[in-house]
Short mmCIF file of C-alpha atoms and ligand atoms in Angstrom, two decimals:
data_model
loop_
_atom_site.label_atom_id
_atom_site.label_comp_id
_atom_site.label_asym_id
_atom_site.label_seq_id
_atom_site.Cartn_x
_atom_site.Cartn_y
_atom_site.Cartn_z
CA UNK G 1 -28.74 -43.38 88.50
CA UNK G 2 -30.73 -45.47 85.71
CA UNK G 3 -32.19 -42.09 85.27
CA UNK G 4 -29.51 -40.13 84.18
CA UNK G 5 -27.77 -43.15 82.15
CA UNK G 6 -30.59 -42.76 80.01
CA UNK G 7 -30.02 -39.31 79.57
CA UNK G 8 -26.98 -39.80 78.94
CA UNK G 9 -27.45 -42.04 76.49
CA UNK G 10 -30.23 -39.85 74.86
CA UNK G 11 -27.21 -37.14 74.57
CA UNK G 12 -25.04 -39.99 72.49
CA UNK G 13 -27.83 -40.81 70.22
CA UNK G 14 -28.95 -37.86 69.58
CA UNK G 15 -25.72 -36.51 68.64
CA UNK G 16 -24.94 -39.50 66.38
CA UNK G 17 -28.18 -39.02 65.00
CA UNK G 18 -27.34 -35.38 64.27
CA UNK G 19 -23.90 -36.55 62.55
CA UNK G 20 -25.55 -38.82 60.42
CA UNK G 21 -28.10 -36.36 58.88
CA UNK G 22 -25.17 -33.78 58.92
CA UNK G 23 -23.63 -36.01 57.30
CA UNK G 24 -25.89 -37.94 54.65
CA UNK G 25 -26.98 -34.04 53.73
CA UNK G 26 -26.24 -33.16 49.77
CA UNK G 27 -24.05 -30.01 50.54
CA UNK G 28 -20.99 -29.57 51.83
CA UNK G 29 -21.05 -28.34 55.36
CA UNK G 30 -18.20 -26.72 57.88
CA UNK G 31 -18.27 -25.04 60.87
CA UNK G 32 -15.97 -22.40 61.71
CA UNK G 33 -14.73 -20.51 64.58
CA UNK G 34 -13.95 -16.51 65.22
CA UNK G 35 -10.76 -17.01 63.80
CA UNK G 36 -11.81 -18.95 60.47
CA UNK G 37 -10.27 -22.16 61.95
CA UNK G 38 -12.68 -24.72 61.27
CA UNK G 39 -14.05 -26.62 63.68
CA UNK G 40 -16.18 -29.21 61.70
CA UNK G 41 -16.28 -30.73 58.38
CA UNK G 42 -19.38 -33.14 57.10
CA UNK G 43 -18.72 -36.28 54.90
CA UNK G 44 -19.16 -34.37 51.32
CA UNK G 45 -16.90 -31.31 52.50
CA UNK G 46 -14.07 -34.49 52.79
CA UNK G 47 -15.30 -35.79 49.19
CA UNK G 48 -14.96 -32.73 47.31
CA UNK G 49 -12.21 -31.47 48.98
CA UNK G 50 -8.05 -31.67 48.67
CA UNK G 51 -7.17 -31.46 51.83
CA UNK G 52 -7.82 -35.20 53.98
CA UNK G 53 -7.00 -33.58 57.87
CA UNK G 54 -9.41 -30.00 57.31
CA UNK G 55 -9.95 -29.74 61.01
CA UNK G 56 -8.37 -26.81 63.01
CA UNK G 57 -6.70 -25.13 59.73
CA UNK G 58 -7.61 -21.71 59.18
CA UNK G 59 -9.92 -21.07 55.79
CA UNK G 60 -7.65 -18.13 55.09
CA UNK G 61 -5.18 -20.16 54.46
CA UNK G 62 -6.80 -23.42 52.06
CA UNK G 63 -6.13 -22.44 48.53
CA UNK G 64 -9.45 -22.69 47.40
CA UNK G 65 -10.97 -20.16 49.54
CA UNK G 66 -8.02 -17.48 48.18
CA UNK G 67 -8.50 -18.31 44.78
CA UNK G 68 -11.88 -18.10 44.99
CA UNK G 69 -11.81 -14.52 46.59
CA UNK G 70 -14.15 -15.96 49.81
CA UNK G 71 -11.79 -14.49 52.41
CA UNK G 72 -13.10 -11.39 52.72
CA UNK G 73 -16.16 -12.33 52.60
CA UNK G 74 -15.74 -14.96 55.83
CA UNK G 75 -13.82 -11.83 57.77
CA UNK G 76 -16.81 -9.67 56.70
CA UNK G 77 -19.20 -12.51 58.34
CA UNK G 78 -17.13 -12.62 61.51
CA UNK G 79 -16.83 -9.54 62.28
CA UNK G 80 -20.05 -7.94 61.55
CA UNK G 81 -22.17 -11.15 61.38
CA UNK G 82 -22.96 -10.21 57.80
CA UNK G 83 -23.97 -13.59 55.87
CA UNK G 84 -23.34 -14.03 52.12
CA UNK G 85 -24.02 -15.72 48.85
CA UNK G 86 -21.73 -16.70 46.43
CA UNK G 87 -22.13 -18.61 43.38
CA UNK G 88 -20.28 -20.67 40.75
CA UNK G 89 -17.19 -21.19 43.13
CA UNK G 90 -14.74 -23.44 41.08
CA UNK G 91 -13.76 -26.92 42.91
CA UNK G 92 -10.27 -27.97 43.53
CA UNK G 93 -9.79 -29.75 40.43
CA UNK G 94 -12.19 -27.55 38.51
CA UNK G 95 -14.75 -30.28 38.07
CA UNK G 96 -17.42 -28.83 40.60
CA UNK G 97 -19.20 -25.50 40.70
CA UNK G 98 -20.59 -24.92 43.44
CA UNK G 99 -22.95 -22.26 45.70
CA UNK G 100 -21.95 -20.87 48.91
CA UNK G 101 -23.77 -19.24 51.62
CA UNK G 102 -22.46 -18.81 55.10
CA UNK G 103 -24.58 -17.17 58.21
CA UNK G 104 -23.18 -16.47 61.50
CA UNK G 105 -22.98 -18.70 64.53
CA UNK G 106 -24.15 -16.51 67.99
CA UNK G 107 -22.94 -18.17 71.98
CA UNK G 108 -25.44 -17.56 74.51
CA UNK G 109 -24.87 -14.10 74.80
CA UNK G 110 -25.85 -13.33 71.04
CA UNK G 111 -21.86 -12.69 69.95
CA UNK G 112 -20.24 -14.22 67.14
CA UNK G 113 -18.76 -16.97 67.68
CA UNK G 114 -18.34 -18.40 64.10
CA UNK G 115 -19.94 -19.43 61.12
CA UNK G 116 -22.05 -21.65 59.41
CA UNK G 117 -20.47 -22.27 55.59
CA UNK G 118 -22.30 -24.58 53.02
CA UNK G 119 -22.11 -25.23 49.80
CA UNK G 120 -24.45 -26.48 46.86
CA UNK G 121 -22.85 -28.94 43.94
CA UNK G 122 -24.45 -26.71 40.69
CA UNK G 123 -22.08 -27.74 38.41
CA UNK G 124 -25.06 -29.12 36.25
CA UNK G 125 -26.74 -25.99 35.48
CA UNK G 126 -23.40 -24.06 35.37
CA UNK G 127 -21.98 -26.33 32.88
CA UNK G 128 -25.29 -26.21 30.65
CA UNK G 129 -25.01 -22.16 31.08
CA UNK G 130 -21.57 -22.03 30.13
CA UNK G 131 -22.28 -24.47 27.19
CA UNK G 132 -25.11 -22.24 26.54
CA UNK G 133 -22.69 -19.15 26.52
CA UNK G 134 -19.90 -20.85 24.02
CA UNK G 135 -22.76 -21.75 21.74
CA UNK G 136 -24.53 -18.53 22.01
CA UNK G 137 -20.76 -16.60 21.31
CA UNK G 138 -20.12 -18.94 17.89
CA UNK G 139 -23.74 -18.19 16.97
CA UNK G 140 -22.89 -14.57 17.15
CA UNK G 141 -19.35 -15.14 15.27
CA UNK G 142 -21.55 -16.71 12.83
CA UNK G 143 -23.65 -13.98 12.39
CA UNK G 144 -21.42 -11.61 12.89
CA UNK G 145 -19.04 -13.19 9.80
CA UNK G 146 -22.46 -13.27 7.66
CA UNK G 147 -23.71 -10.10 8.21
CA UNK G 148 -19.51 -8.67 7.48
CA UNK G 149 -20.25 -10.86 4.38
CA UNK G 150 -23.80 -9.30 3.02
CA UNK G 151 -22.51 -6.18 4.00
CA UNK G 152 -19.25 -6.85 1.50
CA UNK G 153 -21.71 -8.12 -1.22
CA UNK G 154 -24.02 -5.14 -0.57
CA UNK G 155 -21.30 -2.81 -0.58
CA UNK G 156 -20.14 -4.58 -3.81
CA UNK G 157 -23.36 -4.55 -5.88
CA UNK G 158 -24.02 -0.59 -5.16
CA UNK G 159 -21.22 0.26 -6.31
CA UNK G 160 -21.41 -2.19 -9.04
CA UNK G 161 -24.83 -0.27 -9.91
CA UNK G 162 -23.68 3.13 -9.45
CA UNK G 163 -20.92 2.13 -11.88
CA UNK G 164 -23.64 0.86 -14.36
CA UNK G 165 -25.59 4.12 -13.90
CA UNK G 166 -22.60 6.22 -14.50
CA UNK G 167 -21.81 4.17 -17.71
CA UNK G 168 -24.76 4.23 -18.81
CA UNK G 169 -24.80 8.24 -18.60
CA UNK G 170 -21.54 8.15 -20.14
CA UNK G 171 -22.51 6.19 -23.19
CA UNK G 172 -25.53 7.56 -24.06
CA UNK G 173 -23.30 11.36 -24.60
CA UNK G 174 -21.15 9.66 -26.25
CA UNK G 175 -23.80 8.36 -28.48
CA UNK G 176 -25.48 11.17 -28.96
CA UNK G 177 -22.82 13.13 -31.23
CA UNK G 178 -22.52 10.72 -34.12
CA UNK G 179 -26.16 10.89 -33.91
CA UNK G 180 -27.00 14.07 -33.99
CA UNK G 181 -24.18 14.35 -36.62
CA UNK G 182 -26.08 11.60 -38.87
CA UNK G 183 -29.38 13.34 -37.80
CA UNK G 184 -28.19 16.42 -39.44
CA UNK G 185 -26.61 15.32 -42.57
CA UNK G 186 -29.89 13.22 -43.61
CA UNK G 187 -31.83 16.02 -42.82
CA UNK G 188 -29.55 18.68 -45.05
CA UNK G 189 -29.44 15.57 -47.86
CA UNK G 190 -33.65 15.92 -47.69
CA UNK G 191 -33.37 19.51 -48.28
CA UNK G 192 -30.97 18.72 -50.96
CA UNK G 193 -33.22 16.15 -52.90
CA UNK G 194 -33.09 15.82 -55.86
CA UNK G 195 -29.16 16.05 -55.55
CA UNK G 196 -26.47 15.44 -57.88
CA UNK G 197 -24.93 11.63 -57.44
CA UNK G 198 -21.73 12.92 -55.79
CA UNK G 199 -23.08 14.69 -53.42
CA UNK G 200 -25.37 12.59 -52.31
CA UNK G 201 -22.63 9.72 -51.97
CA UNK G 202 -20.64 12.71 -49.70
CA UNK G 203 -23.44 12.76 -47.87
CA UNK G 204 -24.42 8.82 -47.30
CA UNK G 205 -20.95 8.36 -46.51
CA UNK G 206 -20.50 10.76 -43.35
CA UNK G 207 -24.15 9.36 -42.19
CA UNK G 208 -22.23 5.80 -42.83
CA UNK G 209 -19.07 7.34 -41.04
CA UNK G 210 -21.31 7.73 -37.94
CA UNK G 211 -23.66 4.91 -38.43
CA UNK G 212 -19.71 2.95 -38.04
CA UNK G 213 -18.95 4.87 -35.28
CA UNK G 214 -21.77 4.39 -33.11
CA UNK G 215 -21.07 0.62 -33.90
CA UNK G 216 -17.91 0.67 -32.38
CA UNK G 217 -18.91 2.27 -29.39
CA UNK G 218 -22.06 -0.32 -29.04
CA UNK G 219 -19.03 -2.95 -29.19
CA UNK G 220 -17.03 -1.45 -26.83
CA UNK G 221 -19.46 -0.91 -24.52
CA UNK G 222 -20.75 -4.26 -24.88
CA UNK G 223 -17.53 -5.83 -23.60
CA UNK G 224 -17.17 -3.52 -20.58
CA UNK G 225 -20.79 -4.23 -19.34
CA UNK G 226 -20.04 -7.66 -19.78
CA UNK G 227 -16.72 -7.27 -17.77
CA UNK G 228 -18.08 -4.77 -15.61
CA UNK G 229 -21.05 -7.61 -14.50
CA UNK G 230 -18.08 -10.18 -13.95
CA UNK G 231 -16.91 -8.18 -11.56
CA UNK G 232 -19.30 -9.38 -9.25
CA UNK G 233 -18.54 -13.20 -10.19
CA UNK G 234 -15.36 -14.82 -9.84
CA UNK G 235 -11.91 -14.29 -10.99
CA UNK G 236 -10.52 -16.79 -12.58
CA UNK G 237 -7.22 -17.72 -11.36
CA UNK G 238 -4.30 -19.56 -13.09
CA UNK G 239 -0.33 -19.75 -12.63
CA UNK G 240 0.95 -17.40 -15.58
CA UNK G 241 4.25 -17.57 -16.66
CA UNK G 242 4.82 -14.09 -17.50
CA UNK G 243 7.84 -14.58 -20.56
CA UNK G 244 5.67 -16.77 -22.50
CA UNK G 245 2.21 -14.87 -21.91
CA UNK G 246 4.01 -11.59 -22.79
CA UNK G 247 5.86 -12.82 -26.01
CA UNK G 248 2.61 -14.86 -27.02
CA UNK G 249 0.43 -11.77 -26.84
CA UNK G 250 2.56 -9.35 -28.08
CA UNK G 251 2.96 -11.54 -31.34
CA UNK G 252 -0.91 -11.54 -31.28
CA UNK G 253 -0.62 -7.80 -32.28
CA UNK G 254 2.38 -7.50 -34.44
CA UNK G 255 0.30 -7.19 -37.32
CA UNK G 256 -0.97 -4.43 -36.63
CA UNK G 257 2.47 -2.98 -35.83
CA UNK G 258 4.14 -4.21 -39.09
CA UNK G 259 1.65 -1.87 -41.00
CA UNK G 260 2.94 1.26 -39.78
CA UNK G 261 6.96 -0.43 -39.37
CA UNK G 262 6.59 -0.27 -35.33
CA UNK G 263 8.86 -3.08 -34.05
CA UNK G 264 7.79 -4.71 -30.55
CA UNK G 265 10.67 -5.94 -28.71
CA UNK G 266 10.34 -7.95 -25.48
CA UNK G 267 13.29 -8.61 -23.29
CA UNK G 268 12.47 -11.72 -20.91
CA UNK G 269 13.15 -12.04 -17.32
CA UNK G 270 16.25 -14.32 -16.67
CA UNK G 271 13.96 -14.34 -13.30
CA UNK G 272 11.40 -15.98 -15.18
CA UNK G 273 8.42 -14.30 -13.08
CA UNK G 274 5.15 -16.40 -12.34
CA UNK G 275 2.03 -14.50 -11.31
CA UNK G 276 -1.52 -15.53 -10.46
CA UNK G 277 -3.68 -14.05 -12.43
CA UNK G 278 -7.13 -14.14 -14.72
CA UNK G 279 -5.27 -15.22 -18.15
CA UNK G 280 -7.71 -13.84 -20.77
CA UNK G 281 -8.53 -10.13 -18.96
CA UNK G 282 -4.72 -9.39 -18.34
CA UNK G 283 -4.65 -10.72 -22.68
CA UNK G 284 -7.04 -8.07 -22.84
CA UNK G 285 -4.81 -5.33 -20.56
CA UNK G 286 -1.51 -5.91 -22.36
CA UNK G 287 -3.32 -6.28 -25.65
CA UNK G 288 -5.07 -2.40 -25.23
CA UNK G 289 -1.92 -0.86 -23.44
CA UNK G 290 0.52 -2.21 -26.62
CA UNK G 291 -2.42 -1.61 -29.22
CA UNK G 292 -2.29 1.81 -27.97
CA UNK G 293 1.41 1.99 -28.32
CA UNK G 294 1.19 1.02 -31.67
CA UNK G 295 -2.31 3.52 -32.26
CA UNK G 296 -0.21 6.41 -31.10
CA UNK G 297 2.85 5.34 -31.96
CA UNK G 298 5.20 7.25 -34.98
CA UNK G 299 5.87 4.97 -38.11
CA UNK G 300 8.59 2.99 -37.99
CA UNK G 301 9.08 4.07 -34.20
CA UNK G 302 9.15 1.54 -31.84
CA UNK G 303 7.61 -0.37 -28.48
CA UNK G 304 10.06 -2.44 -25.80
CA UNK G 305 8.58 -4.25 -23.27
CA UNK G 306 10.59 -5.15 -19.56
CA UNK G 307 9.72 -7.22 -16.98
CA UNK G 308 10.54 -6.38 -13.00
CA UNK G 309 10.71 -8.37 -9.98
CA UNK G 310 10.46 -6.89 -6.88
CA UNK G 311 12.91 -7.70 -4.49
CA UNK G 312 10.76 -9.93 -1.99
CA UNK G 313 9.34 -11.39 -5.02
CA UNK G 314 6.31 -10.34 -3.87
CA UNK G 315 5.05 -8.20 -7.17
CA UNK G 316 6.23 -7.60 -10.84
CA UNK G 317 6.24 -4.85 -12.81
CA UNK G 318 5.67 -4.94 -16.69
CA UNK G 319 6.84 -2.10 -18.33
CA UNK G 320 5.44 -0.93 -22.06
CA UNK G 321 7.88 1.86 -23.16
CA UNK G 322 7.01 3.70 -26.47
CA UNK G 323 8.78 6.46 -28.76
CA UNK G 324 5.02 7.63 -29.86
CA UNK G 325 3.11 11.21 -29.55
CA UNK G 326 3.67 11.05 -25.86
CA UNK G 327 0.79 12.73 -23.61
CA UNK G 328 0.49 16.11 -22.51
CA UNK G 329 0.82 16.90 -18.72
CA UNK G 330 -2.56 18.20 -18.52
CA UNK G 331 -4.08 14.85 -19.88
CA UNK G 332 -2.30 12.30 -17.89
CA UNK G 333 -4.74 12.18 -14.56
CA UNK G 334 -7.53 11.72 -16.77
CA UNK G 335 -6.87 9.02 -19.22
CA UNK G 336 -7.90 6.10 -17.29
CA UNK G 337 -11.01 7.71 -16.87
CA UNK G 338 -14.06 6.48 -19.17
CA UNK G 339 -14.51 8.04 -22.69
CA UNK G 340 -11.85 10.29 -22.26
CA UNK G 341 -9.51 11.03 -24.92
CA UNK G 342 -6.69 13.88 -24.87
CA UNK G 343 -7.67 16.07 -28.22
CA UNK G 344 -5.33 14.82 -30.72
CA UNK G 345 -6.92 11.89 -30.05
CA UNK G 346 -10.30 13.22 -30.80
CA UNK G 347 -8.93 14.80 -33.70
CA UNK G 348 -7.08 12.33 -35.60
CA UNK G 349 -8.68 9.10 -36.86
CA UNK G 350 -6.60 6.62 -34.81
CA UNK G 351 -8.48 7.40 -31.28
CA UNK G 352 -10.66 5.42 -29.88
CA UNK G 353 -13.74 6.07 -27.55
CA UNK G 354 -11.67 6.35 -24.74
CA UNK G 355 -12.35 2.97 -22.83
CA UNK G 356 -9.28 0.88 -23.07
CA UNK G 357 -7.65 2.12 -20.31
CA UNK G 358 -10.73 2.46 -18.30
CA UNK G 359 -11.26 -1.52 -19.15
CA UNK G 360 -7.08 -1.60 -18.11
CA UNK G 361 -7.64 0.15 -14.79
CA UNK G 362 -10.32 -2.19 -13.46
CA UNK G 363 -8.47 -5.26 -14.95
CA UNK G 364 -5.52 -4.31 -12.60
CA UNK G 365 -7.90 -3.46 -9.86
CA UNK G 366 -9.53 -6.73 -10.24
CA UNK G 367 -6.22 -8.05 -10.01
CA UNK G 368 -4.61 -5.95 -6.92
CA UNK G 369 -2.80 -4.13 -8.84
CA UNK G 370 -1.65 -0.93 -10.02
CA UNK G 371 -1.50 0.87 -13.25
CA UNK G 372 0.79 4.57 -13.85
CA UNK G 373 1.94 6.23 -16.72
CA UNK G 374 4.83 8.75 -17.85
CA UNK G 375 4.66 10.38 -20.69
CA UNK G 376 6.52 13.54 -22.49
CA UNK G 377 3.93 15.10 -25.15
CA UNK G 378 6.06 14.46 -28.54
CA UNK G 379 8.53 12.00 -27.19
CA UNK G 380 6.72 8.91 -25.99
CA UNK G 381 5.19 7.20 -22.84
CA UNK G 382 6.02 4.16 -20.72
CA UNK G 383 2.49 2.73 -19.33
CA UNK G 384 4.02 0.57 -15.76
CA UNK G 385 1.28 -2.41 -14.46
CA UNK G 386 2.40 -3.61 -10.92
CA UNK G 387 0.93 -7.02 -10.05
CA UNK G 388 1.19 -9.10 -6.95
CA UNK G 389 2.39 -12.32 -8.02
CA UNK G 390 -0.38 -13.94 -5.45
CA UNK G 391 -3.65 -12.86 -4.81
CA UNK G 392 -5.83 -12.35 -2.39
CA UNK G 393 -9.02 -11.44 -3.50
CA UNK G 394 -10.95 -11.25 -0.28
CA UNK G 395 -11.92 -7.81 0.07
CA UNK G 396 -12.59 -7.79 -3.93
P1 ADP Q 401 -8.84 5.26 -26.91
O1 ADP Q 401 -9.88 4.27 -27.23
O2 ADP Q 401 -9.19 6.64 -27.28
O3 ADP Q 401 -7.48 4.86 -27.35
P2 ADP Q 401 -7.92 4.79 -24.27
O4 ADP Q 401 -8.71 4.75 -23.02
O5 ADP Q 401 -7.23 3.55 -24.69
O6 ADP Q 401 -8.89 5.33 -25.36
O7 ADP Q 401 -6.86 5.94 -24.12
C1 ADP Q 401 -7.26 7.20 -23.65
C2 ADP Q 401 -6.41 8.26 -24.26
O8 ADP Q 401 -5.09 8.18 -23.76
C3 ADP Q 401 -6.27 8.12 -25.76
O9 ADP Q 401 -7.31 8.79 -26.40
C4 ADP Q 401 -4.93 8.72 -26.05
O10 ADP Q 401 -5.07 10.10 -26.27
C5 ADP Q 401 -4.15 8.53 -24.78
N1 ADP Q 401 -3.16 7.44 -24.90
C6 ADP Q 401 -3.28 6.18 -24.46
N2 ADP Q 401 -2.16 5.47 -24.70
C7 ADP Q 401 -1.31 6.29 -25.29
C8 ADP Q 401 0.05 6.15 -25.79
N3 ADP Q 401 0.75 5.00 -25.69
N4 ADP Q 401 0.62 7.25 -26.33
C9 ADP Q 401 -0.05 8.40 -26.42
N5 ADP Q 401 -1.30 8.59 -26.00
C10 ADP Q 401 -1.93 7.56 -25.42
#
């Protein structure tokens, strides 16, 4: 009788022995049966989770087994005794990550009866990953965003340099006629010598002619290197009023119009259009677009000048109308191209060296913008700049 009291006893102890390890255990334990009920919960299965009566509900039915996808997993195990592993479970409320593996519970007879589910708190070293993760993916965007930006500067300063080689291709045949020309006439004026004092003045003058000529061209290519190089650097951007800036420049120029009787007329915009803009290289645009008017203009013809506002506000057009030689058909693609100049511009004194509208083209690039021209040979040509009024020059 003492005998089996003590046993019995042993049996009480032992299981409330086993409860308290169970129990004091870091992991959350449960038992369940063949149906997913479960059958027994330890004391940190009751911390972490919602639900305060867990006993004899079925797993398939707790929320956080369905969210977490486990279910199939647990029917897996209890059917075909298959145990499983599966981490970074999300807690409840979300503060705990945690491990899970579950192994099969055999009777006597070595069938399933249930399972054995526990899970590990690893919301430490999840946390630090996923840290790790959100710092590694805005390192990237970083790097990402810088390369994108050397690429844009790369991409920028090739073309800036095969723009410099081209130029500098350009130039030099350009320079190489007056030279040649001067080259010649010195050497017929040696052959000449001793030569009679007007002739020899004839002479000196067409080398000076050249001399002048390749002058001009040194100037004007001066300027565009110098522009061409700020490409690379900043625009710089100011709040234009565009019926001031356009009567202001075109008065800068009616000098030259008064001496062959060309009268500018502007009409301003009852709109009273504001753009953003780089103030001195849009001088420079209007100034070469009206001092062509005026180059190639008749005497005592005329130049009008209009202003447009789109109807979103969004960009304005300034119109530069002339009554002058006009521009054959076959010459209009070509004129904003570098040193070109239709023939009678070659061929009368007036023409340039066929840059200012090359400089005009990349000032309105620069700027967003657009430049076109139409033109009837003998009649006259209207040159139309389109500008945003704001600008964004982020892909510049
Ligand atoms: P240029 O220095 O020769 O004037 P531009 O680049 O300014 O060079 O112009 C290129 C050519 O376009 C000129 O040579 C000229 O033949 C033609 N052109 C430009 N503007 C006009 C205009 N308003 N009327 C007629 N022809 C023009």
């Amino acid at each position: 009788m003492k005998n089996k009291e003590l046993v019995r006893e042993d049996k009480r102890g032992a299981a409330y022995l086993n409860k308290r390890i169970i129990d004091s255990a870091p992991m959350s334990i449960i038992t369940i049966d063949k149906n997913g009920v479960i059958t027994f919960v330890n004391k940190y299965y009751k911390d972490i989770s919602k639900s305060k009566f867990p006993l004899n509900k079925s797993i398939f039915k707790i929320p956080f087994f369905i969210r977490e996808k486990l279910c199939p997993y647990y029917k897996k195990l209890l059917a075909e005794g298959a145990p499983f592993e599966k981490n970074n479970c999300c807690s409840d409320n979300r503060s705990k990550y945690l491990n899970i593996v579950a192994v099969p519970l055999f009777d006597e007879n070595g069938n399933i009866e249930g399972a054995l589910s526990m899970a590990t708190d690893v919301t430490e070293a999840a946390t630090a990953k996923l840290e790790l993760g959100r710092i590694n993916n805005s390192l990237k965007e970083k790097v990402s965003k810088k390369n994108q930006e050397l690429q844009k500067t790369n991409e920028k300063l090739n073309k800036s340099l095969k723009l410099k080689s081209q130029f500098i291709s350009d130039a030099s045949h350009e320079l190489r006629t007056p030279l040649s020309i001067a080259k010649l006439n010195l050497e017929f004026f040696k052959k000449q010598f001793p030569c009679d004092k007007k002739n020899a003045l004839e002479i000196l003058s067409a080398v000076e002619n050249e001399i002048n000529r390749v002058a001009d061209i040194l100037s004007d290519i001066t300027f565009f290197t110098a522009i061409d190089e700020a490409s690379v650097e900043k625009m710089e951007l100011e709040k234009i009023k565009l019926n001031k800036f356009i009567e202001n420049t075109s008065g800068r120029i009616k000098s030259l119009a008064d001496q062959k009787r060309i009268k500018i007329s502007f009409k301003k915009n009852k709109s009273n259009p504001i753009i953003e803009g780089d103030k001195i290289k849009l001088e420079r645009l209007l100034l070469n677009i009206i001092g062509n008017s005026i180059k190639y203009g008749k005497k005592s013809g005329w130049v009008k000048i209009w202003t447009e506002l789109d109807s979103k506000n969004k960009s304005v057009k300034i119109n530069i109308l002339d009554n002058g030689i006009g521009i054959e058909k076959k010459d209009l693609d070509r004129i904003f191209d570098r040193f070109y100049r239709t023939s009678f511009a070659r061929n009368d004194g007036e023409g340039g060296f066929g840059l200012g509208l090359a400089i005009c083209k990349w000032i309105v690039d620069q700027h967003n913008g657009t430049i076109t021209v139409k033109s009837t040979a003998g009649r006259g040509s209207v040159f139309t700049i389109t500008l945003p009024t704001g600008i964004d020059l982020s892909h510049n």
